[in-house]
Amino acid sequence: MAEFGAELRRRREAAGLSLTQFAPLTHFSKGYLSKVETGNAPPNRSLAEICDRVLDADGELLALVPDEGEHDREPVTALPALPTPVVGRAAEIDRLATALSGRPAVHVVTGLGGIGKTTVAVAAARAVAERFPDGQFLVDLGPPGATAPTESECLDRALRALGVPGRRIPPDLAGRALLFRDRVRRKRILLLVDDATSAGQLRSLRSGGPGCRVLVTSRRRLTALDDADHLELGPLPDDPAGALFRQISGTPPGDPVDEFVRRCGSVPLAIRIVAARVRRGGWTPAEILDRLTDEASRIPAMDDGERSMAAVFAVSLDGLAGGERDLLVLLGLHPGPAADLPATAALAGLPPIEVESVLIRLYESCLVTREPGGFVVLPDLVRAHLAATELPRLPAAYRDGAVRRLVDHLVARVAAADAVIEPHRHRPGSGWPAAAGFGTAAEAGEWLRRQWPVAVAVADQARAAGLDERCWQLGFLLRGYFFRERLTGPWLHSGRIALAAAEQAGQAAWVGMSLNSLGMAYLESGDPAEAARCHLAAEEVFGAVGDERGALDSRSSLAWVRLYEGAYEQARRGFEVVLADYRRLGRPRNECIALRGLALAAAELGHDASEYVREATALAQTPVDQAMTANCAGWVHYRAGRYDAAARDYAAAAERARPESRYELVRALTGLGNAAAAAGNRDDAGERWREADEHQVFLDAGTVGEAGARRALSTKD
């Protein structure tokens, strides 16, 4: 009945009415009327009667729709058309179609706006059409918002979809519910209820006969429908998402599309909009990708004049309660990817228990997801929408206060984690914010493993907000974790901004410590020349202000640079000097570090290093220090050809490192493989090396003896 839709549109436009103006006159939703006009949803007699009357069509519109008798004689499939192609949802469609063929009576498809809920629902409904010979009908509840239809209004729309003329629909809820049950009692009907916002809307629609099924799509999880079957849709997998983009955009097989898909969050509607823009031209693909890369312009770029991700998200946000919306917007200030409850509470400036109750409701909106450990994840496109439309509207004082609370919280949490892992570490000055501590070093390490990207991003926020002390503190505190795991990229980044903050604040001690930290990062990243420059500059800064402790640490770090450069004799002399000073000042942890350096230098020079190893082992205080010292001992024995002794020490290092440091664990496993290979046990060596590789930790063969030895042993094969 496409001719009805075309004629309806012609007469509506001739009357000077937009769809927004026309919808209230008919009591049908704007979305449903649009689908009827475009031929994506069939009309019924009730709609035709109202439109004919509103537009003074003198029965001409009504004549284009069969009467009720004809409507009752033939099965009806009054569902919208499917978009083409439908890609990457076969498993979900099959799962839903199977569920519709059995029990329960209500099935719910939920997910983020634009994720493809209606497409999956319609495809599944069409797949089981023969099971509903009395018809499949669309009940369009319109986009959710402040004026979501009531239960009574939903019944009115359902009855009209079933072909009941408006004049026969009772005005009251009880009468409508009774009529609905009478119409469907002995029939096998599928109602597709699109865009529901609450379980209450569906209360009466669930009361159909045993042959009826209600298939609901919603941007909320509708957990109150606890007797329903629930299917939640997520982003498309990478391959289908790429295939969808290629099919719509016409991108040749050899051209990469992964970045387009990633910037679209693998959300089908966003992919369709962007791919259509690429195909249409006007903007080059590179220009469109540039706009997608910039978070501020990403969502505005997902607009083709008729479809808009901004409009989709605006509707979802409008459906939130005030407290939910406020917290969601504040989450847009969190640099992600995941926020835990304490960080969220810090942003909001509210007690965690109060924030948690809001997060539970916000989770129901499908605008955030949850991960184990209480982490809240904001999807990339939602974050981009907040950045483009909501965050610019926040009052500056409100925004700055939230950022300050988040920065203070992250500094305190990183400090608490570092205090458990590195209890003997020197923390200069005062002004360290306090936070709840961690029970064990393993717990603190796991938190840092998950949250270090957030901490680095928060350091950037602190720098941008002029919070120089907090920025420097984060750089200082993160150094220990980055050193243990040899994460040189983020270590260099956080170190550079910490140095900039220290220089801006005019704090010589901060500058010197930042330079030493950067020097260590450069050395681990394979740039000893830049590392030496940093340590020499740090020594000069400390010397100028009479900071003996800082100057000594600079000289110790410089000795490590000489060791990595292969200047073993120079390194040995440097370690001997700093070792004497560390002993004089009573700094046992630094004594241990210097002794390890001496042992490594002695081993390379062919000297006996056993006494250095013994003393270092006695001084090692933390499990990580013990693992590093045992690895050092293993390398000393390996270099001397004592492979059994090397294996013993590497095994001890692996035991201590396993719960504490993946880097030291992989170094130990590599050393065990080397010792086995050198002793002629190639099978055992291969097993140890494979175990090391499973941890996906990179050991630089230029700076880590075990990695260089493995490469040499492998070359012999």
XYZ file of C-alpha atoms in Angstrom:
717
model
C 0.000 0.000 0.000
C 2.792 2.356 -0.912
C 0.326 4.503 -2.806
C -1.380 5.405 0.483
C 1.909 6.608 1.968
C 2.768 8.697 -1.083
C -0.717 10.240 -1.206
C -0.685 10.931 2.539
C 2.607 12.781 2.230
C 1.410 14.764 -0.772
C -1.772 15.895 0.996
C 0.040 16.637 4.280
C 2.617 18.827 2.574
C -0.097 20.519 0.528
C -1.795 21.402 3.813
C 1.467 22.973 5.009
C 1.904 20.522 7.869
C 5.222 19.050 8.960
C 5.289 15.580 10.486
C 5.933 17.199 13.861
C 2.741 19.259 13.460
C 0.716 16.446 11.926
C 1.454 13.725 14.510
C -0.487 15.303 17.445
C -3.534 15.771 15.203
C -3.669 12.038 14.450
C -2.505 10.678 17.845
C 0.058 8.515 16.033
C 3.785 8.967 16.566
C 5.888 10.978 14.148
C 8.168 7.970 13.623
C 5.303 5.665 12.663
C 3.801 8.221 10.288
C 7.183 8.679 8.631
C 7.457 4.924 8.107
C 3.982 4.799 6.593
C 4.763 7.666 4.208
C 7.990 6.046 3.039
C 6.370 2.623 2.600
C 8.310 1.055 5.479
C 5.160 0.340 7.506
C 1.695 -0.547 6.153
C -1.289 1.624 7.126
C -4.474 0.340 8.715
C -8.097 1.486 8.511
C -7.887 3.372 11.798
C -4.953 5.457 10.607
C -6.601 6.006 7.219
C -9.837 7.211 8.836
C -8.064 9.770 11.029
C -5.750 11.051 8.286
C -8.671 11.306 5.843
C -10.620 13.387 8.365
C -7.705 15.652 9.423
C -6.745 16.377 5.804
C -10.363 16.707 4.536
C -9.731 14.040 1.907
C -13.433 13.193 1.450
C -12.782 9.438 1.712
C -10.073 9.370 -0.964
C -7.321 8.404 1.492
C -9.571 5.857 3.213
C -10.331 4.209 -0.121
C -6.641 3.336 -0.532
C -6.743 0.991 2.527
C -8.758 -2.293 2.587
C -11.743 -2.417 4.929
C -11.716 -4.394 8.149
C -13.317 -7.428 6.610
C -10.533 -7.758 4.066
C -8.013 -6.995 6.814
C -9.374 -9.875 8.901
C -9.390 -12.355 6.029
C -5.679 -12.229 5.226
C -2.659 -12.608 7.507
C -0.895 -9.292 7.925
C 2.828 -8.582 8.226
C 2.740 -4.941 9.263
C 6.429 -4.564 10.053
C 8.913 -1.991 8.770
C 11.253 -2.894 5.932
C 14.698 -4.229 6.777
C 17.744 -2.110 5.938
C 20.099 -3.699 3.483
C 22.478 -5.226 4.023
C 21.935 -6.796 7.450
C 25.473 -7.743 8.433
C 26.979 -9.391 11.482
C 23.793 -10.188 13.384
C 23.021 -13.725 12.196
C 23.676 -15.304 15.603
C 21.483 -12.790 17.435
C 18.681 -13.118 14.882
C 18.751 -16.923 15.068
C 18.812 -16.859 18.855
C 15.831 -14.495 19.005
C 13.868 -16.413 16.348
C 14.347 -19.622 18.324
C 13.196 -17.922 21.517
C 10.098 -16.501 19.805
C 9.079 -20.019 18.837
C 8.817 -21.062 22.469
C 8.279 -19.447 25.820
C 8.153 -16.911 27.455
C 5.537 -14.637 25.954
C 7.639 -11.460 26.142
C 11.035 -10.944 24.505
C 13.131 -7.819 24.938
C 15.941 -6.548 22.685
C 17.961 -3.795 24.322
C 21.009 -1.735 23.499
C 22.485 1.657 22.768
C 20.645 3.911 20.329
C 21.671 3.061 16.752
C 22.932 -0.409 17.674
C 20.369 -2.151 15.434
C 17.662 -3.340 17.849
C 14.736 -2.849 15.464
C 16.630 -4.469 12.595
C 17.347 -7.604 14.633
C 13.793 -7.730 15.975
C 12.200 -7.373 12.540
C 14.538 -9.932 10.975
C 13.779 -12.457 13.725
C 10.043 -11.795 13.462
C 10.067 -12.325 9.708
C 11.999 -15.568 10.193
C 9.107 -17.002 12.258
C 6.229 -15.376 10.377
C 4.527 -18.741 9.708
C 4.121 -19.257 13.455
C 1.870 -16.173 13.649
C -0.745 -16.664 10.944
C -2.990 -13.970 12.414
C -0.422 -11.281 11.807
C 2.679 -9.412 12.947
C 1.988 -5.827 13.915
C 4.169 -2.838 14.735
C 3.332 -0.788 17.818
C 5.572 2.255 17.515
C 5.912 4.023 20.848
C 8.101 6.703 19.347
C 11.514 7.798 20.617
C 11.732 7.810 24.423
C 11.661 11.170 26.132
C 9.801 13.309 28.599
C 6.427 12.518 26.947
C 6.720 8.735 26.746
C 3.307 7.106 26.146
C 1.401 5.831 29.166
C 0.115 2.269 29.459
C -3.277 3.463 28.233
C -1.763 5.264 25.241
C 0.271 2.165 24.390
C -2.926 0.123 24.355
C -4.524 2.721 22.068
C -1.630 2.396 19.606
C -1.709 -1.399 19.799
C -5.442 -1.516 19.106
C -5.065 0.848 16.143
C -2.205 -1.320 14.837
C -4.558 -4.305 15.074
C -7.059 -2.422 12.906
C -9.528 -1.248 15.539
C -11.061 2.078 14.411
C -10.366 4.947 16.737
C -14.063 5.517 17.414
C -14.354 1.986 18.861
C -11.462 2.335 21.302
C -12.673 2.988 24.876
C -11.301 6.141 26.535
C -10.294 4.414 29.777
C -7.426 2.038 30.551
C -9.640 -0.797 31.813
C -11.840 -0.690 28.715
C -8.869 -0.657 26.367
C -7.230 -3.569 28.210
C -10.451 -5.593 27.984
C -10.839 -4.882 24.260
C -7.199 -5.777 23.602
C -7.562 -9.138 25.365
C -10.721 -9.834 23.403
C -9.046 -9.045 20.062
C -6.046 -11.336 20.635
C -7.478 -14.030 22.943
C -7.807 -16.815 20.388
C -5.230 -15.585 17.872
C -1.586 -16.225 17.145
C -0.215 -12.719 16.857
C 3.203 -11.138 17.227
C 3.317 -7.543 18.433
C 6.584 -5.723 17.820
C 6.597 -2.908 20.374
C 9.297 -0.493 19.253
C 11.064 1.967 21.580
C 9.498 1.090 24.921
C 10.819 3.004 27.908
C 9.406 1.105 30.900
C 7.900 -2.194 31.918
C 4.761 -0.323 33.003
C 3.951 0.621 29.409
C 3.713 -3.068 28.541
C 1.650 -4.301 31.472
C -1.611 -4.799 29.554
C 0.061 -5.807 26.290
C 1.490 -8.848 28.068
C -2.000 -10.178 28.775
C -2.649 -11.693 25.337
C -3.604 -15.292 24.698
C -1.249 -18.278 24.702
C -0.586 -17.896 20.986
C 0.547 -14.255 21.281
C 4.079 -13.002 21.625
C 5.281 -9.495 22.440
C 8.670 -8.525 21.037
C 9.986 -5.320 22.597
C 12.870 -3.054 21.631
C 14.143 -0.565 24.146
C 17.080 1.701 24.933
C 16.658 0.642 28.531
C 17.355 -2.814 29.917
C 13.818 -3.183 31.394
C 15.012 -5.520 34.130
C 11.591 -5.251 35.806
C 10.407 -7.635 33.078
C 12.091 -10.423 34.993
C 9.971 -13.156 33.389
C 10.918 -12.073 29.857
C 13.667 -13.287 27.557
C 16.330 -10.573 27.240
C 18.797 -10.057 24.404
C 21.278 -7.189 24.675
C 23.033 -6.045 21.507
C 26.578 -4.745 21.570
C 28.797 -3.264 18.845
C 29.425 -5.316 15.729
C 32.517 -7.533 15.662
C 35.412 -6.090 13.667
C 35.041 -8.158 10.485
C 31.279 -7.666 10.006
C 31.615 -3.978 10.896
C 34.275 -3.589 8.199
C 32.154 -5.544 5.718
C 29.149 -3.286 6.384
C 31.263 -0.175 5.854
C 32.705 -1.526 2.615
C 29.338 -2.548 1.203
C 27.772 0.845 1.802
C 30.790 3.036 1.027
C 31.966 1.094 -2.006
C 35.509 1.087 -0.589
C 37.780 -1.201 -2.652
C 38.965 -4.375 -0.886
C 42.569 -3.175 -0.599
C 41.770 0.130 1.116
C 41.807 0.099 4.953
C 38.552 0.826 6.761
C 39.478 -0.247 10.300
C 39.982 3.312 11.521
C 36.585 4.399 10.187
C 34.922 1.484 11.953
C 36.794 2.141 15.183
C 35.826 5.807 15.207
C 32.222 4.734 14.637
C 32.422 2.550 17.733
C 31.311 -0.394 15.532
C 27.756 0.945 15.955
C 25.746 0.004 12.835
C 23.883 3.305 12.417
C 27.078 5.336 12.782
C 28.814 3.069 10.257
C 25.931 3.472 7.795
C 25.923 7.256 8.090
C 29.684 7.642 7.680
C 29.924 5.042 4.920
C 27.132 6.785 3.005
C 28.983 10.085 3.326
C 32.136 8.481 1.958
C 30.226 7.064 -0.995
C 28.393 10.297 -1.707
C 31.600 12.314 -1.982
C 31.978 16.055 -1.480
C 34.393 15.333 1.356
C 37.360 13.074 0.760
C 37.643 9.959 2.954
C 40.720 11.504 4.579
C 38.790 14.674 5.449
C 35.934 12.674 6.938
C 38.372 10.565 8.949
C 40.037 13.728 10.266
C 36.690 14.892 11.581
C 36.020 11.506 13.136
C 39.426 11.521 14.826
C 38.725 14.820 16.595
C 36.394 14.019 19.496
C 34.751 17.444 19.276
C 33.715 16.959 15.630
C 33.121 13.194 15.582
C 29.418 13.157 16.402
C 28.570 16.194 14.207
C 30.270 14.322 11.339
C 27.820 11.453 11.817
C 24.942 13.285 10.196
C 23.697 12.857 6.637
C 20.773 15.268 6.795
C 18.204 12.593 7.668
C 20.045 10.387 10.134
C 22.055 11.780 13.023
C 23.863 10.143 15.915
C 23.564 13.427 17.803
C 19.778 13.173 17.558
C 19.861 9.533 18.649
C 21.910 10.314 21.744
C 19.932 13.459 22.527
C 16.775 11.356 22.715
C 18.485 8.875 25.037
C 19.756 11.634 27.327
C 16.353 13.309 27.402
C 14.945 10.073 28.800
C 17.197 10.242 31.868
C 16.231 11.591 35.251
C 18.093 14.697 36.406
C 20.561 12.933 38.682
C 21.302 10.279 36.074
C 21.987 12.848 33.399
C 24.203 14.931 35.670
C 26.343 11.931 36.582
C 26.590 10.775 32.963
C 27.847 14.206 31.904
C 30.420 14.197 34.715
C 31.608 10.779 33.549
C 32.461 12.531 30.302
C 35.199 14.335 32.247
C 36.755 11.040 33.273
C 39.465 10.208 30.723
C 38.494 6.542 30.689
C 38.390 3.899 29.488
C 36.861 2.674 32.768
C 35.975 4.503 35.976
C 35.682 2.779 39.317
C 33.128 3.768 41.919
C 35.494 5.883 44.088
C 36.617 7.908 41.046
C 33.009 8.438 39.977
C 32.100 9.544 43.485
C 35.038 11.957 43.455
C 33.820 13.500 40.198
C 30.331 13.950 41.599
C 31.487 15.081 45.035
C 29.025 12.642 46.603
C 29.293 9.600 48.911
C 29.998 6.376 46.988
C 26.817 4.690 48.231
C 24.720 7.519 46.818
C 26.567 7.479 43.514
C 26.242 3.710 43.225
C 22.448 3.890 43.330
C 22.487 6.439 40.484
C 24.924 4.291 38.502
C 22.570 1.320 38.791
C 19.798 3.384 37.208
C 22.180 4.835 34.636
C 23.276 1.332 33.682
C 19.659 0.569 32.831
C 19.801 3.258 30.139
C 22.381 1.286 28.084
C 24.479 4.477 27.935
C 27.119 2.867 30.159
C 28.264 -0.698 30.662
C 29.671 -2.417 33.725
C 32.786 -4.553 34.099
C 33.944 -6.810 36.933
C 35.357 -4.940 39.880
C 32.674 -2.240 39.802
C 34.115 -0.390 36.797
C 31.813 1.773 34.671
C 32.608 2.056 30.969
C 31.388 4.921 28.809
C 31.143 3.854 25.130
C 33.363 5.920 22.841
C 30.489 7.465 20.900
C 28.633 8.442 24.064
C 31.822 10.054 25.348
C 32.239 11.918 22.049
C 28.613 13.108 22.191
C 29.091 14.425 25.727
C 32.312 16.181 24.691
C 30.629 17.846 21.725
C 27.286 18.827 23.231
C 27.129 18.547 27.018
C 30.534 19.383 28.497
C 30.805 22.801 26.789
C 27.601 23.823 28.585
C 28.942 23.113 32.068
C 29.711 26.211 34.156
C 33.480 26.618 34.405
C 33.533 26.502 38.207
C 31.449 23.318 38.263
C 33.667 21.627 35.688
C 36.930 22.757 37.299
C 35.758 21.543 40.707
C 34.947 18.085 39.340
C 38.334 17.846 37.603
C 40.151 18.939 40.777
C 38.343 16.317 42.851
C 39.206 13.622 40.292
C 42.859 14.669 40.179
C 43.132 14.685 43.980
C 41.485 11.283 44.136
C 43.793 9.693 41.543
C 46.931 11.101 43.188
C 45.774 9.720 46.535
C 44.954 6.283 45.106
C 48.222 5.978 43.183
C 50.093 7.099 46.298
C 48.273 4.465 48.366
C 49.096 1.745 45.835
C 52.727 2.839 45.590
C 53.055 2.893 49.394
C 52.027 -0.774 49.594
C 54.235 -1.909 46.712
C 57.217 0.334 47.543
C 57.018 0.813 51.341
C 60.655 1.933 51.574
C 60.508 4.523 48.810
C 61.474 8.112 49.666
C 58.585 10.543 49.120
C 59.804 14.110 49.443
C 57.958 17.028 50.994
C 54.345 17.128 52.107
C 50.979 17.802 50.502
C 50.241 14.193 49.579
C 46.470 13.571 49.617
C 45.260 10.593 51.624
C 43.059 7.750 50.387
C 41.949 4.334 51.536
C 44.856 1.931 51.273
C 45.133 -1.445 49.574
C 45.186 -4.662 51.531
C 48.035 -6.336 49.661
C 50.711 -5.473 47.140
C 49.008 -7.796 44.638
C 45.732 -5.889 45.025
C 47.540 -2.569 44.574
C 49.416 -3.897 41.557
C 46.230 -5.119 39.902
C 44.603 -1.733 40.437
C 47.610 0.012 38.886
C 47.634 -2.435 35.973
C 44.076 -1.463 35.173
C 44.180 2.204 36.074
C 47.580 3.490 34.936
C 46.170 4.743 31.592
C 43.607 6.736 33.570
C 46.307 8.096 35.885
C 48.406 9.252 32.910
C 45.389 10.930 31.325
C 44.508 12.577 34.652
C 48.073 13.890 34.822
C 47.389 15.555 31.469
C 44.199 17.030 32.926
C 46.113 18.302 35.944
C 48.709 19.929 33.699
C 46.020 21.568 31.560
C 44.218 22.826 34.696
C 47.395 24.348 36.122
C 47.573 21.830 38.980
C 51.333 21.560 38.720
C 51.983 19.888 42.069
C 49.430 17.149 41.399
C 50.778 16.646 37.874
C 54.307 16.207 39.188
C 53.156 13.905 41.975
C 51.453 11.575 39.498
C 54.571 11.439 37.336
C 56.719 10.733 40.386
C 54.400 8.032 41.743
C 53.850 6.221 38.458
C 57.571 5.852 37.856
C 57.834 2.850 40.188
C 55.128 0.885 38.377
C 56.389 1.838 34.935
C 59.897 0.755 35.897
C 58.701 -2.600 37.239
C 56.743 -3.319 34.063
C 59.069 -1.388 31.707
C 56.202 0.599 30.199
C 58.518 3.118 28.618
C 55.964 4.896 26.404
C 53.641 6.118 29.167
C 56.652 6.537 31.456
C 58.246 9.000 29.034
C 54.959 10.841 28.473
C 54.090 11.233 32.154
C 57.712 12.086 32.940
C 57.833 14.884 30.379
C 54.650 16.552 31.592
C 55.805 16.130 35.204
C 59.059 17.884 34.304
C 57.137 20.690 32.595
C 54.945 21.080 35.691
C 58.006 21.104 37.968
C 59.687 23.780 35.863
C 56.485 25.824 35.774
C 56.248 25.628 39.573
C 59.931 26.551 39.987
C 60.598 23.584 42.272
C 64.228 22.483 41.881
C 63.771 19.199 43.757
C 60.834 18.273 41.509
C 62.860 19.181 38.429
C 65.808 17.052 39.515
C 63.682 14.006 40.354
C 61.747 14.347 37.085
C 65.012 14.458 35.141
C 66.250 11.328 36.904
C 62.968 9.534 36.174
C 63.106 10.561 32.519
C 66.707 9.393 32.302
C 65.710 5.949 33.529
C 62.868 5.834 31.000
C 65.174 6.839 28.142
C 67.677 4.171 29.172
C 65.011 1.448 29.237
C 63.728 2.612 25.837
C 67.204 2.216 24.323
C 68.460 5.814 24.291
C 71.456 5.923 26.663
C 72.723 9.241 25.285
C 69.501 11.038 26.213
C 69.450 9.179 29.532
C 72.964 10.451 30.340
C 71.955 14.012 29.446
C 69.008 13.828 31.866
C 71.053 12.421 34.742
C 73.868 14.950 34.288
C 71.287 17.759 34.234
C 69.638 16.342 37.354
C 72.983 16.203 39.178
C 73.599 19.832 38.272
C 70.160 20.888 39.560
C 70.610 19.017 42.836
C 74.129 20.350 43.272
C 72.930 23.932 42.856
C 70.496 23.583 45.765
C 72.735 21.414 47.946
C 70.558 18.299 47.697
C 73.094 15.521 48.388
C 70.480 12.770 48.213
C 69.292 13.786 44.765
C 72.800 14.275 43.404
C 73.805 10.821 44.648
C 70.823 9.208 42.932
C 71.784 10.984 39.712
C 75.315 9.552 39.870
C 73.944 6.072 40.572
C 71.637 6.287 37.545
C 74.538 7.501 35.409
C 76.510 4.388 36.389
C 73.653 2.269 35.026
C 73.837 4.215 31.768
C 77.544 3.405 31.469
C 76.792 -0.267 32.148
C 74.188 -0.387 29.342
C 76.581 1.448 27.042
C 79.165 -1.309 27.575
C 81.607 0.923 29.503
C 81.876 -1.756 32.184
C 84.975 -0.480 33.971
C 83.566 3.037 34.157
C 80.287 1.619 35.435
C 82.102 -0.464 38.058
C 83.946 2.575 39.411
C 80.734 4.591 39.479
C 78.864 1.907 41.416
C 81.687 1.593 43.954
C 81.574 5.322 44.675
C 77.795 5.503 45.124
C 77.739 2.274 47.153
C 80.081 3.823 49.717
C 77.892 6.923 49.944
C 74.695 4.882 50.275
C 76.248 2.915 53.107
C 77.390 6.118 54.796
C 73.882 7.578 54.573
C 72.151 4.349 55.662
C 70.105 3.718 52.500
C 69.924 -0.099 52.268
C 67.544 -0.266 49.320
C 69.889 1.846 47.209
C 72.826 -0.236 48.449
C 71.047 -3.273 47.008
C 70.598 -1.535 43.653
C 74.249 -0.481 43.509
C 75.391 -4.007 44.426
C 73.322 -5.439 41.583
C 75.009 -2.986 39.229
C 78.421 -3.991 40.548
C 77.599 -7.677 40.094
C 76.551 -7.140 36.467
C 79.618 -5.032 35.678
C 81.933 -7.576 37.323
C 80.339 -10.413 35.356
C 80.949 -8.612 32.077
C 84.552 -7.895 33.093
C 85.133 -11.558 33.969
C 85.505 -10.865 37.693
C 83.982 -12.836 40.559
C 80.599 -11.260 41.342
C 79.373 -13.765 43.948
C 80.037 -11.491 46.959
C 78.074 -8.630 45.390
C 75.142 -10.982 44.733
C 75.237 -12.345 48.285
C 75.190 -8.863 49.827
C 72.457 -7.661 47.491
C 70.305 -10.705 48.290
C 70.580 -9.963 52.010
C 69.497 -6.346 51.479
C 66.541 -6.961 49.091
C 63.421 -5.851 50.926
C 60.354 -6.151 48.704
C 59.317 -9.127 46.550
C 60.146 -7.136 43.407
C 63.603 -6.249 44.781
C 64.108 -9.912 45.628
C 63.045 -10.990 42.134
C 65.346 -8.439 40.488
C 68.242 -9.546 42.690
C 67.596 -13.230 41.968
C 67.469 -12.477 38.237
C 70.763 -10.620 38.586
C 72.261 -13.650 40.344
C 70.912 -15.912 37.606
C 72.566 -13.791 34.927
C 75.889 -13.734 36.804
C 75.889 -17.548 37.017
C 74.797 -17.882 33.392
C 77.644 -15.660 32.191
C 80.081 -17.805 34.206
C 78.734 -21.022 32.622
C 77.163 -22.267 35.881
C 73.842 -23.237 34.294
C 72.436 -25.274 37.206
C 73.066 -22.374 39.610
C 71.575 -19.963 37.081
C 68.437 -22.098 36.791
C 68.114 -22.192 40.597
C 68.258 -18.398 40.875
C 65.941 -17.814 37.914
C 63.418 -20.210 39.460
C 63.569 -18.219 42.712
C 63.114 -14.996 40.752
C 60.069 -16.408 38.939
C 58.481 -17.457 42.233
C 58.870 -13.981 43.754
C 57.929 -12.100 40.596
C 54.845 -14.082 39.571
C 52.304 -12.105 41.632
C 54.260 -8.840 41.561
C 55.903 -8.022 38.214
C 55.227 -9.545 34.814
C 58.440 -8.016 33.505
C 60.677 -9.694 36.086
C 58.709 -12.927 35.661
C 59.295 -12.947 31.899
C 62.961 -12.143 32.447
C 63.223 -15.104 34.841
C 61.401 -17.485 32.477
C 63.638 -16.382 29.618
C 66.681 -16.996 31.787
C 65.399 -20.471 32.687
C 65.007 -21.228 28.998
C 68.507 -19.938 28.284
C 70.029 -22.080 31.050
C 68.208 -25.162 29.761
C 69.264 -24.502 26.166
C 72.883 -23.889 27.114
C 72.865 -27.167 29.081
C 71.571 -29.005 26.014
C 67.896 -29.418 27.093
C 66.169 -27.861 24.074
C 62.689 -29.195 24.890
C 62.693 -27.642 28.354
C 64.111 -24.417 26.901
C 61.319 -24.217 24.336
C 58.684 -24.748 27.022
C 60.117 -21.966 29.205
C 60.410 -19.552 26.288
C 56.838 -20.278 25.188
C 55.608 -19.568 28.722
C 57.514 -16.287 28.682
C 55.995 -15.347 25.309
C 52.459 -15.967 26.597
C 52.799 -12.948 28.914
C 53.401 -10.659 25.905
C 56.086 -8.600 27.657
C 58.864 -7.180 25.500
C 62.468 -7.619 26.658
C 64.917 -5.391 24.802
C 67.865 -7.520 23.684
C 70.031 -4.400 23.725
C 69.511 -3.751 27.448
C 68.411 -7.093 28.928
C 71.095 -9.766 28.969
C 68.587 -12.630 29.057
C 66.887 -11.386 25.876
C 70.210 -11.057 24.066
C 71.265 -14.546 25.150
C 67.994 -16.065 23.962
C 68.415 -14.440 20.574
C 71.963 -15.788 20.300
C 70.856 -19.291 21.322
C 67.960 -19.236 18.866
C 70.293 -18.176 16.050
C 72.338 -21.338 16.587
C 69.351 -23.560 15.733
